[in-house]
Amino acid sequence: MGLLYQIFLDPFVQMGSAPDLLVQTLWEGLVAGVLYSLVALGFVLIFKASGVFNFAQGIMVVFAVLTLIGFYELGVPAFLAVVLALAVMLVLAFAVERLVLRPLVNQSDNVLLMATFGLTYFLIGFGEFLFGGDPKVMISDQLLLPRGAYQIQMLGGFVQLQKLDIAAVVIASITVAALAVFFQKTRIGLALRAVADSHRAALSVGISLEQVWVIVWFASGIVALMTGILWGARSNVSFALQIVALKALPVLILGGLTSVPGAIVGGIIIGVGEKLGEFYWGPLLGNGIESWLAYAIALVVLLVRPQGLFGEVIIERI
Amino acid sequence: MTPRVTNHIAEILLSIENVSLSFGGVKAVAAVSFDIRKGEICAIIGPNGAGKTSMLNIINGFYHPQQGRITFKGVTRSKMRAYQAAAGGIARTFQNVALFRGMTVLDNIMAGRTLHMRRGFFLQLLRFGPAQTEEIAHRHRVEEIIDLLRIQSIRKTIVGQLPYGLQKRVELARALAMEPDLLLLDEPMAGMNVEEKEDMSRYILDVNRHQNMTIALIEHDMGVVMDLSDRVVVLDHGIKIAEGTPQEIKTNQAVINAYLGVAH
């Protein structure tokens, strides 16, 4: 009885008795969730347009933001450095298309997946060669990211909102919304979906695979840079940052690999679920459940909906 | 169906000259030459492995022949990528159907219009002004094609859920939406029953006569080939063994040998 009470009743009693803490937890979950969505979005973009699970997404985040800091350290003004880092991501997109994807047209998805493994290790080595392996400090102030926090008095207590978190939520939401519209409403969006579905058919209606791939890899490079800036500002920038990609996996499973809205909703569910679980149910299990809870949530969803909450239904006629 | 009198002096739309293609040691196509004339239905026939599909792949730019010249609408090309061929006015369907299986019938056909959409990307994003007018115009054209092929009822269906015969029809619709100068059909009747074949034949003839579209098709059903085509090109082991009207082909000894075999 005692255990059942602890699992099913006590957490809710706690939530009710300290609503300010609940709001604080929900807010932190939301912020984490939006950032997860942003990482997941990088995967979804490339998966939608080429059917490839881009293993290199994590390292692209690190590489993009290290490039930004690298330019800044060379004395380039911060905002110009952002533009230059974007230019580097565009060059990377062209290089990936020309050197990795084009020779592998019409190969199976597994071949392309393995190619992204290769790309990952190349970028790790190349990144360390260019920028060294030491952690770097994010240039938050120079990029005018706000510091400090708002204290809001509510519900008989205080809720603290970090200004950086608010900025992150706003920036990430705008990006996500822009990309969602891009995919659903434009000719290029239709072309991207067509390429993802069948290379052969897309070519036959006059869609240029080269162009489409450069566009998606560049778009996902932009997302990588923004992810890097927003995550980097919360800790610092090192190669360890690429594990944020692992955080995106359960989000992708939950939301579906092919869905932009899925990445958003999945990210928020995972973010909020993690924080609530950690705060209210964590003590029961000796804490530290944040690291695996997301996967547990994703597994349950997989049992019920193998294509994720929003993924395209997988149809195989026999 | 009454056989039509072919206009042999019609303008040449596509000319294949001395084209060869090999994969390693295998000669898929060897020194083949023929023309396709404006407004005709030209059938390419031959036993399995004769190089028919390779020929189609060469015409629409999937394969690049090692030798030979291809002249389309008066322009000779050496290497042309598939999307450039499509932009130049060559549309095609595939032997084993290549559709966008996860998208609706309507989206599949709209994909055929991508090359005709001209309005800027940002206007499309906002669905504003000229972009909206343009999209409505494209939808209108697509609806005409949907009517022509009688697929109104499956407009919003996901293509992967459709039976094979209908998928073939959707694929034809997508190719028509490109409003090509030359339409390549790779076994449009494969796997169909008699009724479906009759329907498909009628659609092909409609498109050819009413829109004056030039069509090159590969087909194994000889009844269909003889009824539909103005001219027939016969390939065997990558070599052109005959060319002529259906009547001429029926009585050609080389063709009979290729199909029935000869005693050695």
Coordinates of C-alpha atoms in Angstrom, one line a residue:
Chain A
M1 CA 0.0 0.0 0.0
G2 CA 2.7 2.4 1.0
L3 CA 4.5 2.0 -2.4
L4 CA 1.3 2.4 -4.4
Y5 CA 0.6 5.6 -2.4
Q6 CA 4.0 6.9 -3.2
I7 CA 3.6 6.2 -6.9
F8 CA 0.0 7.2 -7.6
L9 CA -1.0 9.7 -5.0
D10 CA 2.0 11.3 -3.2
P11 CA 3.4 13.1 -6.3
F12 CA 0.1 14.7 -7.1
V13 CA -0.3 15.8 -3.5
Q14 CA 3.0 17.4 -3.8
M15 CA 2.0 19.1 -7.0
G16 CA -1.1 20.5 -5.4
S17 CA 0.6 21.6 -2.2
A18 CA 3.3 23.6 -4.0
P19 CA 1.9 24.8 -7.4
D20 CA 4.7 27.2 -7.9
L21 CA 7.2 24.4 -8.0
L22 CA 5.0 22.5 -10.4
V23 CA 5.0 25.6 -12.7
Q24 CA 8.7 25.9 -12.4
T25 CA 9.2 22.3 -13.4
L26 CA 6.8 22.5 -16.3
W27 CA 8.6 25.6 -17.6
E28 CA 12.0 23.9 -17.3
G29 CA 10.6 20.9 -19.1
L30 CA 9.2 23.1 -21.8
V31 CA 12.5 24.8 -22.4
A32 CA 14.4 21.5 -22.6
G33 CA 11.7 20.2 -24.8
V34 CA 11.9 23.0 -27.3
L35 CA 15.6 22.6 -27.5
Y36 CA 15.2 18.8 -28.0
S37 CA 12.8 19.6 -30.8
L38 CA 15.4 21.8 -32.5
V39 CA 17.9 19.0 -32.5
A40 CA 15.3 16.5 -33.7
L41 CA 14.3 18.8 -36.5
G42 CA 17.8 18.6 -38.0
F43 CA 17.3 14.9 -38.3
V44 CA 13.8 15.1 -39.6
L45 CA 14.8 17.6 -42.4
I46 CA 17.4 15.2 -43.8
F47 CA 15.4 12.1 -43.3
K48 CA 12.4 13.6 -45.1
A49 CA 14.3 14.6 -48.1
S50 CA 16.7 11.7 -48.5
G51 CA 15.4 8.9 -46.4
V52 CA 18.8 9.0 -44.5
F53 CA 19.1 8.9 -40.8
N54 CA 21.9 11.4 -40.5
F55 CA 24.2 10.1 -37.8
A56 CA 26.4 13.2 -38.3
Q57 CA 23.8 15.6 -37.0
G58 CA 25.3 15.8 -33.5
I59 CA 28.8 16.5 -34.7
M60 CA 27.4 19.1 -37.2
V61 CA 26.0 21.0 -34.2
V62 CA 29.5 21.0 -32.6
F63 CA 31.3 21.8 -35.9
A64 CA 28.9 24.7 -36.7
V65 CA 29.3 26.4 -33.4
L66 CA 33.0 25.8 -33.2
T67 CA 33.3 27.5 -36.6
L68 CA 31.4 30.4 -35.2
I69 CA 33.7 30.8 -32.2
G70 CA 36.7 30.1 -34.3
F71 CA 35.9 33.1 -36.6
Y72 CA 35.2 35.3 -33.5
E73 CA 38.6 34.4 -32.1
L74 CA 40.2 35.5 -35.3
G75 CA 38.8 38.9 -34.6
V76 CA 35.7 38.8 -36.8
P77 CA 32.7 40.7 -35.2
A78 CA 30.2 38.3 -33.7
F79 CA 27.3 38.7 -36.1
L80 CA 29.6 38.6 -39.1
A81 CA 31.0 35.4 -37.6
V82 CA 27.5 33.9 -37.6
V83 CA 27.2 34.8 -41.3
L84 CA 30.5 33.2 -42.1
A85 CA 29.7 30.1 -40.1
L86 CA 26.5 29.8 -42.1
A87 CA 28.6 30.1 -45.3
V88 CA 30.8 27.3 -44.0
M89 CA 27.7 25.1 -43.5
L90 CA 26.6 25.9 -47.1
V91 CA 30.0 24.8 -48.3
L92 CA 29.7 21.6 -46.2
A93 CA 26.3 21.0 -47.7
F94 CA 27.7 21.2 -51.3
A95 CA 30.7 19.0 -50.3
V96 CA 28.4 16.4 -48.7
E97 CA 26.2 16.3 -51.8
R98 CA 29.1 16.1 -54.3
L99 CA 31.4 13.7 -52.4
V100 CA 29.1 11.6 -50.4
L101 CA 25.5 11.5 -51.7
R102 CA 25.9 11.8 -55.5
P103 CA 28.1 8.7 -55.8
L104 CA 25.5 6.8 -53.8
V105 CA 22.3 7.7 -55.7
N106 CA 19.8 4.9 -55.7
Q107 CA 21.8 2.9 -53.2
S108 CA 20.0 1.4 -50.2
D109 CA 19.3 3.5 -47.1
N110 CA 21.7 1.4 -45.1
V111 CA 24.6 2.4 -47.4
L112 CA 23.7 6.1 -46.9
L113 CA 23.5 5.6 -43.2
M114 CA 27.0 4.1 -43.1
A115 CA 28.2 7.0 -45.2
T116 CA 26.9 9.4 -42.5
F117 CA 29.0 7.4 -39.9
G118 CA 32.0 8.1 -42.1
L119 CA 31.1 11.8 -42.2
T120 CA 30.8 11.9 -38.4
Y121 CA 34.3 10.6 -37.8
F122 CA 35.7 12.8 -40.5
L123 CA 34.1 15.9 -38.9
I124 CA 35.4 15.0 -35.5
G125 CA 38.9 14.6 -36.8
F126 CA 38.8 17.7 -39.0
G127 CA 37.2 19.7 -36.2
E128 CA 39.9 18.8 -33.7
F129 CA 42.5 19.6 -36.3
L130 CA 41.1 23.1 -36.9
F131 CA 39.9 24.1 -33.5
G132 CA 41.7 21.8 -31.0
G133 CA 40.0 19.6 -28.5
D134 CA 39.6 22.1 -25.6
P135 CA 36.2 23.3 -24.5
K136 CA 35.4 26.8 -25.5
V137 CA 33.1 29.4 -24.0
M138 CA 30.1 30.5 -26.0
I139 CA 30.1 34.1 -27.1
S140 CA 26.6 34.7 -25.6
D141 CA 27.1 38.4 -24.7
Q142 CA 28.5 39.3 -28.1
L143 CA 25.5 37.7 -29.8
L144 CA 23.3 39.8 -27.4
L145 CA 21.8 36.7 -25.7
P146 CA 20.2 38.0 -22.5
R147 CA 21.5 37.1 -19.0
G148 CA 19.8 36.9 -15.7
A149 CA 16.3 35.9 -14.7
Y150 CA 12.9 37.2 -14.1
Q151 CA 11.4 36.3 -10.7
I152 CA 7.6 36.1 -11.0
Q153 CA 5.6 36.0 -7.8
M154 CA 2.7 33.6 -8.3
L155 CA 0.7 30.8 -6.6
G156 CA 2.1 31.6 -3.2
G157 CA 5.8 31.3 -4.2
F158 CA 8.3 32.3 -6.9
V159 CA 8.8 31.1 -10.4
Q160 CA 12.2 31.9 -11.9
L161 CA 12.4 32.3 -15.6
Q162 CA 15.9 32.5 -17.1
K163 CA 16.0 35.2 -19.8
L164 CA 18.2 33.0 -21.9
D165 CA 15.6 30.2 -21.7
I166 CA 12.9 32.7 -22.9
A167 CA 15.1 33.7 -25.8
A168 CA 15.8 30.1 -26.6
V169 CA 12.1 29.2 -26.7
V170 CA 11.3 32.2 -28.9
I171 CA 14.1 31.6 -31.4
A172 CA 13.5 27.9 -31.5
S173 CA 9.7 28.3 -32.0
I174 CA 10.2 30.8 -34.9
T175 CA 12.7 28.4 -36.6
V176 CA 10.4 25.4 -36.2
A177 CA 7.4 27.3 -37.5
A178 CA 9.3 28.6 -40.5
L179 CA 10.5 25.1 -41.4
A180 CA 7.0 23.6 -41.0
V181 CA 5.5 26.1 -43.4
F182 CA 8.5 25.6 -45.8
F183 CA 7.8 21.9 -46.0
Q184 CA 4.0 22.0 -46.3
K185 CA 3.4 25.0 -48.5
T186 CA 6.0 25.4 -51.1
R187 CA 7.1 23.8 -54.4
I188 CA 10.5 23.0 -52.9
G189 CA 8.7 21.3 -49.9
L190 CA 6.8 19.1 -52.3
A191 CA 10.0 18.3 -54.2
L192 CA 11.7 17.4 -50.9
R193 CA 8.9 15.0 -50.0
A194 CA 9.0 13.6 -53.5
V195 CA 12.8 12.9 -53.3
A196 CA 12.4 11.2 -50.0
D197 CA 9.8 8.9 -51.4
S198 CA 11.5 7.8 -54.6
H199 CA 14.7 9.0 -56.2
R200 CA 13.8 7.5 -59.6
A201 CA 10.3 9.0 -59.7
A202 CA 11.6 12.4 -58.6
L203 CA 14.2 12.5 -61.3
S204 CA 11.6 11.5 -63.9
V205 CA 9.4 14.5 -63.1
G206 CA 12.4 16.8 -63.4
I207 CA 13.4 17.4 -59.8
S208 CA 17.1 17.9 -59.4
L209 CA 18.4 15.6 -56.6
E210 CA 21.6 17.6 -56.3
Q211 CA 19.7 20.8 -55.6
V212 CA 17.3 19.3 -53.1
W213 CA 20.1 17.7 -51.2
V214 CA 22.1 20.8 -50.9
I215 CA 19.0 22.7 -49.7
V216 CA 18.2 20.2 -47.0
W217 CA 21.8 19.8 -45.8
F218 CA 22.1 23.5 -45.7
A219 CA 18.8 23.9 -43.8
S220 CA 19.9 21.3 -41.3
G221 CA 23.3 23.1 -41.0
I222 CA 21.4 26.3 -40.1
V223 CA 19.4 24.3 -37.5
A224 CA 22.7 22.8 -36.2
L225 CA 24.2 26.2 -35.8
M226 CA 21.2 27.5 -33.9
T227 CA 21.1 24.4 -31.7
G228 CA 24.8 24.8 -31.0
I229 CA 24.4 28.4 -30.0
L230 CA 21.4 27.8 -27.7
W231 CA 22.9 24.7 -26.1
G232 CA 26.4 26.1 -25.9
A233 CA 25.1 29.2 -24.1
R234 CA 23.8 26.9 -21.3
S235 CA 27.0 25.1 -20.7
N236 CA 30.1 25.5 -22.9
V237 CA 31.1 24.3 -26.3
S238 CA 33.1 21.0 -26.6
F239 CA 32.9 17.9 -28.6
A240 CA 30.9 16.4 -25.8
L241 CA 28.0 18.6 -27.0
Q242 CA 27.4 16.1 -29.8
I243 CA 25.6 13.8 -27.3
V244 CA 22.6 16.2 -27.6
A245 CA 21.9 14.2 -30.7
L246 CA 21.2 11.2 -28.4
K247 CA 18.6 13.3 -26.7
A248 CA 16.9 13.7 -30.0
L249 CA 16.5 9.9 -30.6
P250 CA 13.5 9.3 -28.3
V251 CA 12.0 12.5 -29.6
L252 CA 12.2 11.1 -33.1
I253 CA 10.8 7.8 -32.1
L254 CA 7.9 9.5 -30.4
G255 CA 7.2 12.1 -33.0
G256 CA 8.0 10.1 -36.1
L257 CA 11.0 10.5 -38.2
T258 CA 9.2 12.2 -41.0
S259 CA 7.1 14.8 -39.2
V260 CA 8.1 18.4 -38.4
P261 CA 5.1 18.9 -36.0
G262 CA 6.0 15.5 -34.6
A263 CA 9.5 16.7 -33.7
I264 CA 7.9 19.7 -31.9
V265 CA 5.3 17.8 -29.9
G266 CA 7.6 14.9 -29.3
G267 CA 10.3 17.2 -28.0
I268 CA 7.9 18.9 -25.6
I269 CA 6.4 15.7 -24.3
I270 CA 9.9 14.3 -23.7
G271 CA 11.2 17.5 -22.1
V272 CA 8.2 17.9 -19.8
G273 CA 8.0 14.2 -19.1
E274 CA 11.6 14.0 -18.1
K275 CA 11.5 17.0 -15.7
L276 CA 8.3 15.9 -14.1
G277 CA 9.5 12.3 -13.8
E278 CA 12.8 13.4 -12.3
F279 CA 11.3 15.8 -9.8
Y280 CA 8.3 13.9 -8.6
W281 CA 9.0 10.2 -9.2
G282 CA 12.8 10.3 -9.3
P283 CA 13.3 10.0 -5.5
L284 CA 11.4 6.7 -5.5
L285 CA 13.9 5.2 -7.9
G286 CA 17.0 6.7 -6.4
N287 CA 17.1 9.7 -8.8
G288 CA 18.9 10.0 -12.1
I289 CA 15.9 8.6 -14.1
E290 CA 16.1 11.6 -16.5
S291 CA 18.6 9.8 -18.7
W292 CA 16.5 6.8 -19.5
L293 CA 12.9 7.9 -18.9
A294 CA 12.7 9.5 -22.4
Y295 CA 13.6 6.1 -23.9
A296 CA 11.0 4.4 -21.8
I297 CA 8.3 6.8 -22.9
A298 CA 9.4 6.3 -26.6
L299 CA 9.3 2.5 -26.3
V300 CA 5.7 2.6 -25.0
V301 CA 4.7 4.7 -28.0
L302 CA 6.5 2.3 -30.4
L303 CA 4.4 -0.6 -29.1
V304 CA 1.2 1.2 -30.0
R305 CA 2.2 3.3 -33.0
P306 CA 5.3 2.0 -34.8
Q307 CA 5.4 5.0 -37.1
G308 CA 5.4 7.4 -34.1
L309 CA 2.7 9.8 -33.1
F310 CA 2.8 11.8 -36.4
G311 CA 4.9 9.8 -38.8
E312 CA 3.7 8.8 -42.2
V313 CA 1.9 5.5 -42.0
I314 CA 4.2 2.7 -43.3
I315 CA 2.4 0.9 -46.1
E316 CA 3.8 -2.3 -47.5
R317 CA 1.6 -4.3 -49.8
I318 CA 2.3 -7.9 -50.0
Chain B
M1 CA -9.8 0.1 -84.0
T2 CA -8.8 1.2 -87.5
P3 CA -5.1 1.4 -88.2
R4 CA -4.0 4.9 -89.0
V5 CA -2.0 5.8 -92.1
T6 CA 1.3 7.0 -90.8
N7 CA 2.6 10.2 -92.0
H8 CA 6.1 9.3 -92.9
I9 CA 7.2 12.8 -93.7
A10 CA 6.2 14.0 -90.3
E11 CA 8.9 16.0 -88.5
I12 CA 11.4 14.0 -86.5
L13 CA 11.1 14.7 -82.8
L14 CA 13.8 12.3 -81.5
S15 CA 16.6 10.8 -83.4
I16 CA 18.8 8.0 -82.0
E17 CA 21.9 7.5 -84.1
N18 CA 24.3 4.6 -83.6
V19 CA 23.8 4.4 -79.8
S20 CA 25.7 1.8 -77.8
L21 CA 25.6 1.1 -74.1
S22 CA 27.4 -1.6 -72.2
F23 CA 27.6 -2.5 -68.5
G24 CA 31.0 -4.0 -68.1
G25 CA 31.2 -6.8 -70.6
V26 CA 27.5 -6.9 -71.2
K27 CA 26.3 -5.1 -74.3
A28 CA 22.8 -3.8 -73.5
V29 CA 22.4 -1.7 -76.6
A30 CA 24.6 -2.0 -79.7
A31 CA 24.7 0.5 -82.4
V32 CA 21.0 1.1 -82.5
S33 CA 19.5 3.9 -84.7
F34 CA 15.9 4.9 -85.2
D35 CA 13.7 8.0 -85.2
I36 CA 10.5 9.0 -83.4
R37 CA 8.3 11.3 -85.4
K38 CA 6.1 14.0 -84.0
G39 CA 2.6 12.9 -83.2
E40 CA 3.1 9.1 -83.6
I41 CA 2.9 6.2 -81.3
C42 CA 6.1 4.2 -81.6
A43 CA 6.3 0.8 -80.0
I44 CA 9.6 -0.7 -79.0
I45 CA 9.3 -4.5 -78.7
G46 CA 11.6 -7.5 -78.3
P47 CA 12.1 -10.6 -76.1
N48 CA 13.2 -10.2 -72.5
G49 CA 16.7 -8.7 -72.1
A50 CA 16.5 -7.2 -75.6
G51 CA 17.6 -3.8 -74.2
K52 CA 14.2 -2.0 -74.4
T53 CA 14.2 -0.5 -71.0
S54 CA 17.8 0.4 -71.4
M55 CA 16.8 2.3 -74.5
L56 CA 14.2 4.2 -72.6
N57 CA 16.7 5.0 -69.8
I58 CA 19.1 6.4 -72.4
I59 CA 16.4 8.6 -73.9
N60 CA 15.4 10.1 -70.6
G61 CA 18.9 10.5 -69.3
F62 CA 19.1 7.8 -66.6
Y63 CA 21.9 6.1 -68.6
H64 CA 24.6 7.8 -70.7
P65 CA 25.5 5.8 -73.8
Q66 CA 29.2 5.3 -74.5
Q67 CA 28.7 5.9 -78.2
G68 CA 26.2 7.5 -80.4
R69 CA 24.2 10.7 -80.7
I70 CA 20.8 11.6 -79.5
T71 CA 19.0 14.5 -81.1
F72 CA 15.8 15.8 -79.4
K73 CA 13.9 18.7 -80.8
G74 CA 16.8 19.5 -83.1
V75 CA 19.4 19.7 -80.2
T76 CA 22.1 17.0 -80.1
R77 CA 23.2 16.1 -76.7
S78 CA 26.0 14.0 -75.3
K79 CA 25.3 13.8 -71.6
M80 CA 22.0 15.0 -70.1
R81 CA 20.9 14.4 -66.6
A82 CA 17.4 13.0 -66.0
Y83 CA 16.0 16.2 -64.5
Q84 CA 17.3 18.2 -67.5
A85 CA 15.6 15.7 -69.9
A86 CA 12.4 16.2 -67.9
A87 CA 12.8 20.0 -68.1
G88 CA 13.4 19.6 -71.9
G89 CA 10.0 17.8 -72.3
I90 CA 10.5 14.1 -71.8
A91 CA 8.2 12.4 -69.3
R92 CA 8.0 8.7 -68.6
T93 CA 6.4 5.9 -66.6
F94 CA 8.2 2.8 -65.2
Q95 CA 7.9 -0.9 -65.7
N96 CA 7.4 -1.5 -62.0
V97 CA 5.7 1.8 -61.1
A98 CA 7.7 4.5 -59.4
L99 CA 5.3 6.7 -57.5
F100 CA 5.6 8.7 -54.4
R101 CA 3.9 6.0 -52.3
G102 CA 3.5 8.0 -49.1
M103 CA 1.7 10.9 -50.8
T104 CA -1.9 11.3 -52.1
V105 CA -2.8 10.8 -55.7
L106 CA -3.3 14.6 -56.0
D107 CA 0.1 15.4 -54.6
N108 CA 1.7 12.8 -56.9
I109 CA 0.2 14.5 -59.9
M110 CA 1.0 18.0 -58.6
A111 CA 4.6 16.8 -58.3
G112 CA 4.5 16.5 -62.1
R113 CA 3.8 20.2 -62.3
T114 CA 6.8 21.3 -60.3
L115 CA 8.7 22.2 -63.4
H116 CA 5.9 24.5 -64.5
M117 CA 5.7 26.4 -61.3
R118 CA 7.4 29.7 -61.7
R119 CA 6.4 31.9 -58.8
G120 CA 8.9 32.8 -56.2
F121 CA 9.5 30.7 -53.2
F122 CA 8.5 33.4 -50.7
L123 CA 5.2 34.1 -52.4
Q124 CA 4.5 30.4 -52.2
L125 CA 5.3 30.5 -48.5
L126 CA 2.7 33.2 -47.9
R127 CA 0.2 31.8 -50.4
F128 CA -0.2 35.2 -51.7
G129 CA -1.1 37.0 -54.9
P130 CA 0.4 35.5 -58.1
A131 CA 1.5 32.4 -56.3
Q132 CA -2.0 31.6 -55.3
T133 CA -3.4 32.3 -58.8
E134 CA -0.7 30.1 -60.2
E135 CA -1.5 27.2 -57.8
I136 CA -5.2 27.4 -58.8
A137 CA -4.3 27.3 -62.5
H138 CA -2.1 24.2 -61.9
R139 CA -4.9 22.5 -59.9
H140 CA -7.2 23.2 -62.7
R141 CA -4.9 21.5 -65.2
V142 CA -4.5 18.6 -62.9
E143 CA -8.2 18.2 -62.4
E144 CA -8.6 17.9 -66.2
I145 CA -6.1 15.1 -66.3
I146 CA -7.9 13.4 -63.3
D147 CA -11.1 13.6 -65.3
L148 CA -9.5 12.3 -68.5
L149 CA -8.2 9.2 -66.6
R150 CA -11.3 8.8 -64.5
I151 CA -9.5 8.8 -61.2
Q152 CA -11.7 11.4 -59.5
S153 CA -12.8 9.1 -56.7
I154 CA -9.2 8.3 -55.5
R155 CA -8.0 11.9 -55.5
K156 CA -7.2 12.0 -51.8
T157 CA -6.1 8.4 -51.4
I158 CA -2.5 7.6 -50.4
V159 CA -1.0 6.0 -53.5
G160 CA 0.6 3.0 -51.6
Q161 CA -2.9 1.8 -50.7
L162 CA -4.1 1.6 -54.3
P163 CA -4.3 -1.6 -56.4
Y164 CA -1.6 -2.0 -59.1
G165 CA -3.8 -1.1 -62.1
L166 CA -4.8 2.2 -60.6
Q167 CA -1.2 3.0 -59.6
K168 CA -0.3 2.6 -63.2
R169 CA -3.0 5.1 -64.1
V170 CA -1.8 7.6 -61.5
E171 CA 1.7 7.2 -62.9
L172 CA 0.4 8.1 -66.4
A173 CA -1.5 11.0 -64.9
R174 CA 1.7 12.4 -63.3
A175 CA 3.6 12.0 -66.6
L176 CA 0.7 13.8 -68.4
A177 CA 0.8 16.6 -65.9
M178 CA 4.3 17.4 -67.1
E179 CA 2.8 18.3 -70.5
P180 CA 5.8 16.7 -72.2
D181 CA 6.7 16.7 -75.9
L182 CA 7.6 13.1 -75.7
L183 CA 5.9 10.5 -73.4
L184 CA 7.8 7.3 -72.7
L185 CA 5.7 4.4 -71.4
D186 CA 7.5 1.3 -70.0
E187 CA 5.0 -1.6 -70.2
P188 CA 1.9 0.4 -69.4
M189 CA -0.3 -2.7 -69.5
A190 CA 1.9 -5.1 -67.5
G191 CA 0.0 -7.1 -64.9
M192 CA -3.5 -5.8 -66.1
N193 CA -6.6 -7.8 -66.9
V194 CA -8.3 -7.5 -70.3
E195 CA -10.7 -4.8 -69.2
E196 CA -7.9 -2.7 -67.6
K197 CA -5.8 -3.1 -70.8
E198 CA -8.7 -1.8 -72.9
D199 CA -9.1 1.2 -70.7
M200 CA -5.4 2.0 -70.7
S201 CA -5.3 1.6 -74.5
R202 CA -8.1 4.0 -74.8
Y203 CA -6.4 6.6 -72.6
I204 CA -3.2 6.3 -74.6
L205 CA -5.0 6.8 -77.9
D206 CA -7.0 9.7 -76.4
V207 CA -3.9 11.5 -75.3
N208 CA -2.2 10.8 -78.7
R209 CA -5.0 12.0 -80.8
H210 CA -6.6 14.8 -78.9
Q211 CA -3.4 16.3 -77.4
N212 CA -1.3 15.2 -80.4
M213 CA 1.3 13.8 -77.9
T214 CA 4.2 11.8 -79.2
I215 CA 4.4 8.5 -77.4
A216 CA 7.1 5.8 -77.3
L217 CA 6.0 2.6 -75.5
I218 CA 7.4 -0.8 -74.6
E219 CA 4.8 -3.5 -74.5
H220 CA 4.7 -7.3 -74.5
D221 CA 1.1 -7.7 -75.4
M222 CA 1.3 -8.0 -79.2
G223 CA -2.4 -7.5 -79.7
V224 CA -2.1 -4.1 -78.0
V225 CA 1.1 -3.2 -79.8
M226 CA -0.4 -4.0 -83.2
D227 CA -3.6 -2.0 -82.4
L228 CA -2.0 1.1 -80.9
S229 CA 1.2 1.8 -82.7
D230 CA 1.9 3.6 -85.9
R231 CA 5.4 2.2 -86.1
V232 CA 7.3 -0.6 -84.4
V233 CA 11.0 -1.0 -83.6
V234 CA 12.1 -4.5 -82.7
L235 CA 15.2 -5.1 -80.6
D236 CA 16.9 -8.4 -79.8
H237 CA 20.1 -8.8 -77.8
G238 CA 20.6 -5.1 -78.0
I239 CA 20.5 -4.9 -81.8
K240 CA 17.7 -3.5 -83.9
I241 CA 16.5 -6.3 -86.0
A242 CA 13.5 -4.7 -87.7
E243 CA 11.5 -1.5 -88.0
G244 CA 8.2 -0.7 -89.7
T245 CA 4.5 -0.6 -89.6
P246 CA 2.7 -3.2 -87.5
Q247 CA 1.7 -5.1 -90.8
E248 CA 5.3 -5.2 -91.9
I249 CA 6.5 -6.4 -88.5
K250 CA 3.9 -9.2 -88.3
T251 CA 5.4 -10.8 -91.4
N252 CA 9.1 -10.1 -90.8
Q253 CA 11.0 -13.3 -90.7
A254 CA 13.8 -11.9 -88.4
V255 CA 11.1 -10.9 -85.8
I256 CA 9.4 -14.3 -86.0
N257 CA 12.8 -16.0 -85.5
A258 CA 13.6 -13.8 -82.5
Y259 CA 10.3 -14.5 -80.8
L260 CA 9.9 -18.2 -81.7
G261 CA 13.6 -19.2 -82.0
V262 CA 15.1 -20.9 -85.0
A263 CA 16.4 -24.5 -85.4
H264 CA 20.2 -24.6 -85.4

